[in-house]
PDB file of C-alpha atoms in Angstrom:
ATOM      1  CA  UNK A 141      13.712 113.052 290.157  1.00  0.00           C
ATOM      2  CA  UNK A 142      14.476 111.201 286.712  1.00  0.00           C
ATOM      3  CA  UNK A 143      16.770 112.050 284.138  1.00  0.00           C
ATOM      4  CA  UNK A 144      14.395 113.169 281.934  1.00  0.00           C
ATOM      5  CA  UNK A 145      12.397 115.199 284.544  1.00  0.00           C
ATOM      6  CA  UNK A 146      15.668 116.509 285.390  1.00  0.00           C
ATOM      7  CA  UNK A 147      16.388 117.648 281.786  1.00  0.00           C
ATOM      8  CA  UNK A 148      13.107 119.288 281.178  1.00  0.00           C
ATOM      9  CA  UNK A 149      12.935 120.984 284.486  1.00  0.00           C
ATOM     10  CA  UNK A 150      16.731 122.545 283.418  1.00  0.00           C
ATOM     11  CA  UNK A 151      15.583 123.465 279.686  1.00  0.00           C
ATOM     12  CA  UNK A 152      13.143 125.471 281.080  1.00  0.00           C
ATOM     13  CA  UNK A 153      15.177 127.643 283.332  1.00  0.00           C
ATOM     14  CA  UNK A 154      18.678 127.562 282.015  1.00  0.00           C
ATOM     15  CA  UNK A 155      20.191 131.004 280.664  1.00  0.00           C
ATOM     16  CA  UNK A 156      21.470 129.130 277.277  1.00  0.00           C
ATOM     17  CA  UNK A 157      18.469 126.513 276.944  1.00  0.00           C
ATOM     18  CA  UNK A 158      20.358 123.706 277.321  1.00  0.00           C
ATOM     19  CA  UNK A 159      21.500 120.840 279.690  1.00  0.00           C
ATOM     20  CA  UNK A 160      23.782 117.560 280.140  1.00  0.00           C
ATOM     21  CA  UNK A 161      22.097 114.304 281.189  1.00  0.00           C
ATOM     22  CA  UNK A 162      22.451 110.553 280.278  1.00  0.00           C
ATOM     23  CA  UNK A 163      21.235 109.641 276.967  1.00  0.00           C
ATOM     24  CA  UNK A 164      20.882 106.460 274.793  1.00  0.00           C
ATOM     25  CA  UNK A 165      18.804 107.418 272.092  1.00  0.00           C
ATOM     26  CA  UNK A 166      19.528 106.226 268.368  1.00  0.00           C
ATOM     27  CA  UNK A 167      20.747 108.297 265.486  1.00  0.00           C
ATOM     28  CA  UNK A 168      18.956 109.958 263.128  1.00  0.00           C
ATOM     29  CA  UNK A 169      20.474 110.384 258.979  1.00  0.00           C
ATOM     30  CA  UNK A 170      20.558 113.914 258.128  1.00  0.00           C
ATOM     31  CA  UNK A 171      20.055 113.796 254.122  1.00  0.00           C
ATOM     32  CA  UNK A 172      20.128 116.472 251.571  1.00  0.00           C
ATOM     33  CA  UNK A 173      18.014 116.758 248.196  1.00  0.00           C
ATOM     34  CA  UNK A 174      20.095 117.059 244.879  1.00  0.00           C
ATOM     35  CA  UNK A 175      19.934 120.367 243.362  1.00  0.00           C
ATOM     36  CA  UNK A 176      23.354 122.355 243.139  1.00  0.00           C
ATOM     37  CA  UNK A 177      26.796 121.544 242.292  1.00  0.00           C
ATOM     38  CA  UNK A 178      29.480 123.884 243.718  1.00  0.00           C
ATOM     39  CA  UNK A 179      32.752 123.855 244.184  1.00  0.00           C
ATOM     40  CA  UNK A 180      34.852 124.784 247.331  1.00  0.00           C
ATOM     41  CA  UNK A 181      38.791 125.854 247.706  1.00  0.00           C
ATOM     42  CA  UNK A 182      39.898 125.868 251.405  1.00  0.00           C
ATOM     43  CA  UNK A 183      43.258 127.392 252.200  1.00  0.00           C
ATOM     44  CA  UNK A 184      45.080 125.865 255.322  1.00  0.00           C
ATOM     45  CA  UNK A 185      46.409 128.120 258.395  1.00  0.00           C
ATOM     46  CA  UNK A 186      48.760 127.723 260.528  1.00  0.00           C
ATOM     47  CA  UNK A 187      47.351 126.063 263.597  1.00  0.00           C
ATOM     48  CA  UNK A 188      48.030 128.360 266.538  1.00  0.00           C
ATOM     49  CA  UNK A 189      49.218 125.650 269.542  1.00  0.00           C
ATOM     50  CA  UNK A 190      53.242 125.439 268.913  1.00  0.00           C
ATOM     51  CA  UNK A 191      53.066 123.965 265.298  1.00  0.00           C
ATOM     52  CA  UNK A 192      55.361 125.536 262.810  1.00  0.00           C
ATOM     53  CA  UNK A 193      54.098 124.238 259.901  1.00  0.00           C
ATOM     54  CA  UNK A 194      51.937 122.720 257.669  1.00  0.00           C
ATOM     55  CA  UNK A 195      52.812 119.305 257.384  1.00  0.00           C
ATOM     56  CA  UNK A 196      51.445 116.508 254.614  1.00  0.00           C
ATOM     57  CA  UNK A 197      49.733 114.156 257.451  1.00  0.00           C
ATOM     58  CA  UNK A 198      47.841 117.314 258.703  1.00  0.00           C
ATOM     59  CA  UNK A 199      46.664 117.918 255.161  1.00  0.00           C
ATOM     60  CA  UNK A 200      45.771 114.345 254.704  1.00  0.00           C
ATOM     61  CA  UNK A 201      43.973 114.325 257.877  1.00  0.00           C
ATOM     62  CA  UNK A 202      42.192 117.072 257.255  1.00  0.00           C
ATOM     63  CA  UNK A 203      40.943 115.309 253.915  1.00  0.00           C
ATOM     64  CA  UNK A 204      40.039 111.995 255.660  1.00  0.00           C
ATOM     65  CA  UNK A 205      37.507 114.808 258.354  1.00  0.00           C
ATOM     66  CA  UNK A 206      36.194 116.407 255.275  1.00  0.00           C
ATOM     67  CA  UNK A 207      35.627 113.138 253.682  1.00  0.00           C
ATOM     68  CA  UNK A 208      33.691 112.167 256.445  1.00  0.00           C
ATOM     69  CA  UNK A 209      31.566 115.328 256.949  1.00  0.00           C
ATOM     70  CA  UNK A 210      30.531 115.232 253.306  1.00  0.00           C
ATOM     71  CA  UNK A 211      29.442 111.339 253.728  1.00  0.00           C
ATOM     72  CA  UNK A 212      27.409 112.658 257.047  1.00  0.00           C
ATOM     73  CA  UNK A 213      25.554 115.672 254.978  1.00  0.00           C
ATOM     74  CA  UNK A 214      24.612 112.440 252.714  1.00  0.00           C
ATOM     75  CA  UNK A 215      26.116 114.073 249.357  1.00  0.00           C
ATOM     76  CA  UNK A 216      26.515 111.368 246.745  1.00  0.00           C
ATOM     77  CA  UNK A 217      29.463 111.983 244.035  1.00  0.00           C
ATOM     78  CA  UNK A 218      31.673 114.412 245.843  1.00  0.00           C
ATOM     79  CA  UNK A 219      35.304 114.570 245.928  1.00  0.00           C
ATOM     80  CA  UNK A 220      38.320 116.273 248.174  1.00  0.00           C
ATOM     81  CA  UNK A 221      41.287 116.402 247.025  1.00  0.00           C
ATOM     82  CA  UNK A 222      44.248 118.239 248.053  1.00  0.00           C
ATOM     83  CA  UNK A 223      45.987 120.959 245.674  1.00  0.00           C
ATOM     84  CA  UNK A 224      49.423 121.632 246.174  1.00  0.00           C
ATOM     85  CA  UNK A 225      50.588 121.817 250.106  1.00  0.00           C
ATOM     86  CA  UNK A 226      48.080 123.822 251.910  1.00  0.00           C
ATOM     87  CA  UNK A 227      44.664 124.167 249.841  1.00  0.00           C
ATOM     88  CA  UNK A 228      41.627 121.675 249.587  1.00  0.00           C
ATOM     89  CA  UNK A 229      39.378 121.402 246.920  1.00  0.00           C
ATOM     90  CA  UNK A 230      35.725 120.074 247.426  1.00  0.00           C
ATOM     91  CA  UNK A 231      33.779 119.165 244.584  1.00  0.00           C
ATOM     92  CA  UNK A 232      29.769 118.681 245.661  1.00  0.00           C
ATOM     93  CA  UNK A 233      28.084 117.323 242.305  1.00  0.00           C
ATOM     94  CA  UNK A 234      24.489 118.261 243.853  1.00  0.00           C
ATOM     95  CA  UNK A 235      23.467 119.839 247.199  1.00  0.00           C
ATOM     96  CA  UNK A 236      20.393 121.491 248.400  1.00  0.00           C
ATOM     97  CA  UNK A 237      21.922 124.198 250.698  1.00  0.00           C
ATOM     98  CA  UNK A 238      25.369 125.050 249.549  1.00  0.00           C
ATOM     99  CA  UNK A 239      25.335 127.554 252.639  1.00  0.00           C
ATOM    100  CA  UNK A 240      25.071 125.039 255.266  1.00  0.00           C
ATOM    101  CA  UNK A 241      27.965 122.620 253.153  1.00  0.00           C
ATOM    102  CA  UNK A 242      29.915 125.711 253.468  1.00  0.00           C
ATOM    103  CA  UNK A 243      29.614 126.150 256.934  1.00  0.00           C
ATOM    104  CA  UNK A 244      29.927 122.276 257.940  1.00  0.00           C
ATOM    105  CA  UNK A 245      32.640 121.527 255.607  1.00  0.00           C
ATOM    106  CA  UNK A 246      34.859 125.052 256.906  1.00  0.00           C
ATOM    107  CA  UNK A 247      34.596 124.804 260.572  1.00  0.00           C
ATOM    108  CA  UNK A 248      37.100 123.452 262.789  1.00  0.00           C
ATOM    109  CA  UNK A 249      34.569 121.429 265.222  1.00  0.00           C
ATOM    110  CA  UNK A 250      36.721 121.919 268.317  1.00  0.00           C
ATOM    111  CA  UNK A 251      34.509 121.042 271.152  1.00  0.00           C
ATOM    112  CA  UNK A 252      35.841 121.588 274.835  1.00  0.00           C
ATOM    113  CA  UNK A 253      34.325 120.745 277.863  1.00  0.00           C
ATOM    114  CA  UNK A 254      35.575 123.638 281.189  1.00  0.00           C
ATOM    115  CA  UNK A 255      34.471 124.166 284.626  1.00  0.00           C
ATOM    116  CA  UNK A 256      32.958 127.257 285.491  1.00  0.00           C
ATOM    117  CA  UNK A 257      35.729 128.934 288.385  1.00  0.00           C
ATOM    118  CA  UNK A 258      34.325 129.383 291.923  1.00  0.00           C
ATOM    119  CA  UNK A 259      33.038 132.558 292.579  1.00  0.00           C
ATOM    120  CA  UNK A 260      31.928 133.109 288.964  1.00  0.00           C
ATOM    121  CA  UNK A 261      28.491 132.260 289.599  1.00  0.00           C
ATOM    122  CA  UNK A 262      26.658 135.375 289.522  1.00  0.00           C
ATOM    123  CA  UNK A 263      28.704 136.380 286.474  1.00  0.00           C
ATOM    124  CA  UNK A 264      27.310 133.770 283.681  1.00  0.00           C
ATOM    125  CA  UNK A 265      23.886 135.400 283.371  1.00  0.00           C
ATOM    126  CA  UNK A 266      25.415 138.740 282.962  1.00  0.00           C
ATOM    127  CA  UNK A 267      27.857 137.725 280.539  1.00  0.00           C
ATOM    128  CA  UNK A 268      25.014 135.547 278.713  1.00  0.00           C
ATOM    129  CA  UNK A 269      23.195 138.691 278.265  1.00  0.00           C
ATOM    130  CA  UNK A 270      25.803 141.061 276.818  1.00  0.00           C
ATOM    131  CA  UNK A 271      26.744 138.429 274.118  1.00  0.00           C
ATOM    132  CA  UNK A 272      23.038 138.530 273.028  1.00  0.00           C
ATOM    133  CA  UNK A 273      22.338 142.190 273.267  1.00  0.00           C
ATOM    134  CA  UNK A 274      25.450 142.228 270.533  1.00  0.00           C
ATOM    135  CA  UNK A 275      24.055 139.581 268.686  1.00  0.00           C
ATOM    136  CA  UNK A 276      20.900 141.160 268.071  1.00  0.00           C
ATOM    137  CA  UNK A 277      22.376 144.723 267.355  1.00  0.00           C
ATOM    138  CA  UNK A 278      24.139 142.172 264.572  1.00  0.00           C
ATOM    139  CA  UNK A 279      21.250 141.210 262.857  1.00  0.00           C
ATOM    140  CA  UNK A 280      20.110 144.928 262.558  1.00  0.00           C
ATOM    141  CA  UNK A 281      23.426 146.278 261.236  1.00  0.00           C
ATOM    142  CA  UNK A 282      23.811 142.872 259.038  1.00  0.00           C
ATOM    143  CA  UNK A 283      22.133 144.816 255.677  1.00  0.00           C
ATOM    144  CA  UNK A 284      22.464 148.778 256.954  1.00  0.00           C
ATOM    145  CA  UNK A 285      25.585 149.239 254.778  1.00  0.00           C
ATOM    146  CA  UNK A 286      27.237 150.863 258.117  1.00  0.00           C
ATOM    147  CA  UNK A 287      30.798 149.936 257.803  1.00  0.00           C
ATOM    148  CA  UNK A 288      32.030 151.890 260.940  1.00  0.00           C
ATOM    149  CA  UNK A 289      28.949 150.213 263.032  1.00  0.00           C
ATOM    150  CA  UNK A 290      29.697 146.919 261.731  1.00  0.00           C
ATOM    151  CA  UNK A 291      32.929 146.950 262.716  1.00  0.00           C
ATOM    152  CA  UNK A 292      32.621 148.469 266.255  1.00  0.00           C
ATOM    153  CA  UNK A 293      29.711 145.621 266.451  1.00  0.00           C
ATOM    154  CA  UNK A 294      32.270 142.998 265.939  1.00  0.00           C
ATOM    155  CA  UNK A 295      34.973 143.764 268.181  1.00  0.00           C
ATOM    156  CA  UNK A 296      32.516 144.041 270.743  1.00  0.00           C
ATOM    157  CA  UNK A 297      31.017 140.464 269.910  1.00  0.00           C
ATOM    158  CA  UNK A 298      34.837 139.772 270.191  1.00  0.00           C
ATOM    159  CA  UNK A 299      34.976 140.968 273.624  1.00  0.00           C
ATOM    160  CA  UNK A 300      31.706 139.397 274.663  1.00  0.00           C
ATOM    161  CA  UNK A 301      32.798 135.856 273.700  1.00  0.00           C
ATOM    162  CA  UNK A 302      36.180 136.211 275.355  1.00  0.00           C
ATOM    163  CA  UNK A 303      34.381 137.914 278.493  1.00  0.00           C
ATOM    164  CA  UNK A 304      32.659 134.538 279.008  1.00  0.00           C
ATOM    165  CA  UNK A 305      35.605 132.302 278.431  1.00  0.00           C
ATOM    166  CA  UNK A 306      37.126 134.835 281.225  1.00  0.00           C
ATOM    167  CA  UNK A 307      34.985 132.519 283.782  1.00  0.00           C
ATOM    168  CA  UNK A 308      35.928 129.148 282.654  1.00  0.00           C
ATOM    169  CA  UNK A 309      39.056 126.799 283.411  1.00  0.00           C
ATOM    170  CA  UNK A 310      41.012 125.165 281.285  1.00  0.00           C
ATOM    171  CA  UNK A 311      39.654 122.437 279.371  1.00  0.00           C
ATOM    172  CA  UNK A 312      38.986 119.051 280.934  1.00  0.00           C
ATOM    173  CA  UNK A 313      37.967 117.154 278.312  1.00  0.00           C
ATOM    174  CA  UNK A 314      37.671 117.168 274.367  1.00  0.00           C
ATOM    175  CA  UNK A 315      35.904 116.803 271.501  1.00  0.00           C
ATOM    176  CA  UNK A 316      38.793 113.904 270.586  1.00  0.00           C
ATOM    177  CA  UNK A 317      37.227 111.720 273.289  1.00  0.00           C
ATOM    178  CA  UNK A 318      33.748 111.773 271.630  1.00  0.00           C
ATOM    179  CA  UNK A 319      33.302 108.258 269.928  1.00  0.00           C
ATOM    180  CA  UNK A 320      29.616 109.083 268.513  1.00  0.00           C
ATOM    181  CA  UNK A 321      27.228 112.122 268.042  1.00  0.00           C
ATOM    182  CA  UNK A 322      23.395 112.166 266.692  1.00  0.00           C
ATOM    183  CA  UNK A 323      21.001 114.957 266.840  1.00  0.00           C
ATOM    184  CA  UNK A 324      17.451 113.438 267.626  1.00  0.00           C
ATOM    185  CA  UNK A 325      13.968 115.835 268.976  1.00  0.00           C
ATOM    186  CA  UNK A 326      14.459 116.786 272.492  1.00  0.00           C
ATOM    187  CA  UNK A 327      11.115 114.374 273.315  1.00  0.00           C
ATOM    188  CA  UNK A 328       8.459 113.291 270.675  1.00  0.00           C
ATOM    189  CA  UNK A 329       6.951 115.576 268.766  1.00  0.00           C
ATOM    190  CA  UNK A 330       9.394 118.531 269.979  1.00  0.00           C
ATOM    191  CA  UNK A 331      10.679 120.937 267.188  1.00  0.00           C
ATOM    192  CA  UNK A 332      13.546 121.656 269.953  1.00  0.00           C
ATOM    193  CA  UNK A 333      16.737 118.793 269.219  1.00  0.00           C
ATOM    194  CA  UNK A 334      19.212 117.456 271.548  1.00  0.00           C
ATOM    195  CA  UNK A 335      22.683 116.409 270.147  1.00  0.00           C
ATOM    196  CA  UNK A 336      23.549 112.692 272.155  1.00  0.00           C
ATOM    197  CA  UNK A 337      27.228 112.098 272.424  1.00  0.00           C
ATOM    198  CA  UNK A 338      28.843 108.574 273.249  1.00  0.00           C
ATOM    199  CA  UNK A 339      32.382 109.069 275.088  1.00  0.00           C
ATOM    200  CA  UNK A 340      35.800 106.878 274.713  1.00  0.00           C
ATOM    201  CA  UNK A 341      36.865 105.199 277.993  1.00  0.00           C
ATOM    202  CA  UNK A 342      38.866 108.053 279.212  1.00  0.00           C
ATOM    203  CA  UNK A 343      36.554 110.767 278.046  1.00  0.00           C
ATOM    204  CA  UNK A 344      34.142 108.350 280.281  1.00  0.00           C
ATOM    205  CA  UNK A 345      35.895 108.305 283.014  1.00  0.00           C
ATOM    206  CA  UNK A 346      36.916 112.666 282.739  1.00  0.00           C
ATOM    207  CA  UNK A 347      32.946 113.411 282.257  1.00  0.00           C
ATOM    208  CA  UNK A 348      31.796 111.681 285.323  1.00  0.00           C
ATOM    209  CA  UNK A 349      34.795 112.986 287.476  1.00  0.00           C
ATOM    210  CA  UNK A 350      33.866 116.657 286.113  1.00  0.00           C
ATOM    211  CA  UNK A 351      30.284 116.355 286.390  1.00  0.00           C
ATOM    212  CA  UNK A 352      30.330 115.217 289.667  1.00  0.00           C
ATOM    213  CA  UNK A 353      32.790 117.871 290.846  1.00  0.00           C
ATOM    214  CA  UNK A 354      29.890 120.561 289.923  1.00  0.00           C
ATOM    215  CA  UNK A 355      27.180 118.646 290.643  1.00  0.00           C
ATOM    216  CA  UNK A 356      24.795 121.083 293.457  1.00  0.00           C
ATOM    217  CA  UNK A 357      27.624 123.844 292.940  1.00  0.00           C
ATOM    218  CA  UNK A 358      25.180 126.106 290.872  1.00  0.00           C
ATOM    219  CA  UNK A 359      28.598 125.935 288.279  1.00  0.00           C
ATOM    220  CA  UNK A 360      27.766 125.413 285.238  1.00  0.00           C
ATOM    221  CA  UNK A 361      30.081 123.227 282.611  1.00  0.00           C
ATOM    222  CA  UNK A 362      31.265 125.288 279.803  1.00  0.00           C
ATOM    223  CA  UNK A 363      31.028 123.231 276.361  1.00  0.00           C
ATOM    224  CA  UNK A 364      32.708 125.508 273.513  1.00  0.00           C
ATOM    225  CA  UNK A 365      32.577 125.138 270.158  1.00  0.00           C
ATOM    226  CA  UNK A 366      35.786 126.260 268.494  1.00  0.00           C
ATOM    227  CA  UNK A 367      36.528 128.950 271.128  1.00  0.00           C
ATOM    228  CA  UNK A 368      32.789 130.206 271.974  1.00  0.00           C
ATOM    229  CA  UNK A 369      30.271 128.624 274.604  1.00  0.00           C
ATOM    230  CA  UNK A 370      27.241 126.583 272.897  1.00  0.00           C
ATOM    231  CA  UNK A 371      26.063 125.659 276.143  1.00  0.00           C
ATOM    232  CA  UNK A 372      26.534 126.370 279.616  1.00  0.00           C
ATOM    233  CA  UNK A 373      24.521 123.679 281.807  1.00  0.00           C
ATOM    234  CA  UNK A 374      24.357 123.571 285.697  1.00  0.00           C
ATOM    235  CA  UNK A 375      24.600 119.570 287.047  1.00  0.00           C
ATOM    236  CA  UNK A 376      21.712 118.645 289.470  1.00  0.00           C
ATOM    237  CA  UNK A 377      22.451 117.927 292.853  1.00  0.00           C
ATOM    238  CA  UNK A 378      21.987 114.122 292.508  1.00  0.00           C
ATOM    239  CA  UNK A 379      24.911 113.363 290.033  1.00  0.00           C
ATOM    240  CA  UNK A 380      26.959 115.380 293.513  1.00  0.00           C
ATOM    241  CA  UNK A 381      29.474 113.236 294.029  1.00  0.00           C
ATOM    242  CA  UNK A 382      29.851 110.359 291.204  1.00  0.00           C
ATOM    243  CA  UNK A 383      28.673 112.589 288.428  1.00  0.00           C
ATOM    244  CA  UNK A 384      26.786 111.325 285.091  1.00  0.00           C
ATOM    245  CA  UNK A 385      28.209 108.043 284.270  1.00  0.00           C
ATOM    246  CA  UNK A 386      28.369 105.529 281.229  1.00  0.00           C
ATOM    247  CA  UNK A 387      29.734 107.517 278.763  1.00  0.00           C
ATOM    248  CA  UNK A 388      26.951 109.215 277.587  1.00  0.00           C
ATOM    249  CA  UNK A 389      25.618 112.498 277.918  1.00  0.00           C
ATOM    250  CA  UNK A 390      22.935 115.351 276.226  1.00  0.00           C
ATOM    251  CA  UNK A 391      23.335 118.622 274.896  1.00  0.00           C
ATOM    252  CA  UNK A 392      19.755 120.293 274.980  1.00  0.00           C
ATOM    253  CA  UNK A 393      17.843 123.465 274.517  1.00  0.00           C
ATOM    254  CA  UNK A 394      17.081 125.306 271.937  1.00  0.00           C
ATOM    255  CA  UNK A 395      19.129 123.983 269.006  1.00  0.00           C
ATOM    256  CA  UNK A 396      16.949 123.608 265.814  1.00  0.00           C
ATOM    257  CA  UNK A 397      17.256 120.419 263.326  1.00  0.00           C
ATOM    258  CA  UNK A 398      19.408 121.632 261.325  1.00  0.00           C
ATOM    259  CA  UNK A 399      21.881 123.023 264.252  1.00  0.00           C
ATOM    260  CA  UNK A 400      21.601 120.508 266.205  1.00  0.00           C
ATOM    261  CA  UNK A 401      22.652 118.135 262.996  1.00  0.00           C
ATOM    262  CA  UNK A 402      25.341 120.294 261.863  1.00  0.00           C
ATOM    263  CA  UNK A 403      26.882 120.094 265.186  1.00  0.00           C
ATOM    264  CA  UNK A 404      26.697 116.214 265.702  1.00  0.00           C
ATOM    265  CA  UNK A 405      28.484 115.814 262.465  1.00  0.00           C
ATOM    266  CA  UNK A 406      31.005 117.754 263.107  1.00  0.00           C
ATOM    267  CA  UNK A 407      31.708 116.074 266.741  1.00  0.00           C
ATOM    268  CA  UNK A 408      31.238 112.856 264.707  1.00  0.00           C
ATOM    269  CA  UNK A 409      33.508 113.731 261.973  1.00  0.00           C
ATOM    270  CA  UNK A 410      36.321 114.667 264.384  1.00  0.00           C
ATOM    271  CA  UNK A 411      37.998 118.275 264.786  1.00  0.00           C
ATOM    272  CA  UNK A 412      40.238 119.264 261.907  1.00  0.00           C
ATOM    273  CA  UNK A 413      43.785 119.350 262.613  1.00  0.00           C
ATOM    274  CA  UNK A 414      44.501 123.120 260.406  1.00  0.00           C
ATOM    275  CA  UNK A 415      42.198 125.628 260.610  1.00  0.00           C
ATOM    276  CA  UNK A 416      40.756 126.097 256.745  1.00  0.00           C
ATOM    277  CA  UNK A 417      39.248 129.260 255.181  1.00  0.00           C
ATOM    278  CA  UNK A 418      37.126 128.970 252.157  1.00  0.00           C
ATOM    279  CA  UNK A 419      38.683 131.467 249.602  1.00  0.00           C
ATOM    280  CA  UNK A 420      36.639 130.240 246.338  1.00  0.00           C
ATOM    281  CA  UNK A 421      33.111 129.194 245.571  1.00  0.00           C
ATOM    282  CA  UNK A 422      31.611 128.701 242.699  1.00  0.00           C
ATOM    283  CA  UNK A 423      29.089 126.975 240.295  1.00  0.00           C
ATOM    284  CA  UNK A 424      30.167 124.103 237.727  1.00  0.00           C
TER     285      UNK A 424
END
């Protein structure tokens, strides 16, 4: 079977929509129309993994990711610039959806790649489904003005992403080892996109060992997105062995444009090094 038979037949029977196989398709450059200016302030945390404190690198690292992000939404004009030790301001002179600069600028863009354990196998579907029954009872409680429902809703959302990290190993690889990312239509003419990723050497060299590892298992490869699973693909049987090699690889299913380009850019920007919380918007 070829690659790309392989990836449709998977798309069409995978619990999340979505699949891993070779790619080397081009990029595509997301742009924005000018309409808006706003203003962001992000406040720095603590990150959680054994560091103390913030330090000035991390803040000028995080500046050099936002930097890049911004040039990636194609937002001409804008500046970052830090504000004392631990808060970032983003100025956007013109943007047509300050929502989605919110959300692109303000997310940490970890990506992991984890093995599904043995014996898990019949557990992914279930889990799969409990996440999305609590999504959906989301969306209905989103505008009810319950605040007792909303909050039971959440913690249960909570305990539906964590129940699926429950199956999965420790991380393998990492978003760090991703050289390039482009979203691009799944085929031509599809309104489903894919996001193509290039690897580093060792990221390479981790991928194919991992992916042939599960290859024929019926375990799937876990790829999380700042602690929650975007995509759980299962590895055909003929990658068994010396798994998907050449450094590059597909995420596919049901990802829209505009997902699917939010999430290359933020695997292309690089992960931020604090987490940041956007405390003030506003108009100017």
């Amino acid at each position: 079977m070829s690659n790309r038979n392989h990836l449709l037949a998977f798309v069409l029977t995978a619990s999340l929509g979505a699949c891993i196989s070779p790619s080397a398709s081009q990029p595509s450059k997301p742009s924005l129309t000018q309409q808006n200016a706003v203003q962001i302030t992000l406040q720095a945390k603590i990150p959680k993994q054994g560091i103390k404190a913030i330090t000035p690198q991390m803040m000028e690292r995080a500046k050099l990711v936002l930097e890049n992000r911004i040039n990636g939404l194609g937002i001409s004009g804008a500046s970052v610039e830090i504000v004392g030790s631990n808060q970032l301001v983003v100025k956007l002179p013109s943007v047509k959806d300050p929502t989605q600069a919110k959300r692109v600028i303000g997310t940490d863009g970890q990506l992991d790649f984890c093995k599904q354990k043995k014996g898990t196998e019949n557990e992914l579907t279930a889990r799969l489904q409990m996440r999305q029954e609590v999504r959906a009872q989301r969306e209905v409680l989103k505008n009810s003005g319950d605040q007792k429902a909303i909050a039971a809703n959440e913690a249960a959302y909570k305990k539906s992403v964590q129940a699926l990290k429950d199956i999965f190993e420790s991380p393998v690889l990492s978003g760090d080892m991703i050289k390039d990312a482009h979203a691009d239509p799944l085929f031509k003419g599809s309104s489903t996109w894919k996001i193509a990723m290039t690897f580093d050497d060792k990221g390479a060299v981790l991928f194919a060992k991992t992916t042939g590892e599960i290859a024929g298992t019926g375990l799937a490869i876990g790829i999380f997105l700042d602690g929650e699973l975007i995509s759980a693909p299962i590895v055909g049987p003929e990658f068994q062995g010396k798994g998907i090699t050449g450094g590059r690889a597909v995420i596919a299913g049901q990802f829209t444009k505009d997902l699917a380009t939010e999430l290359a850019l933020q695997l292309r920007s690089g992960t931020l090094p604090v987490s940041l919380e956007v405390v003030k918007t506003q108009s100017f």
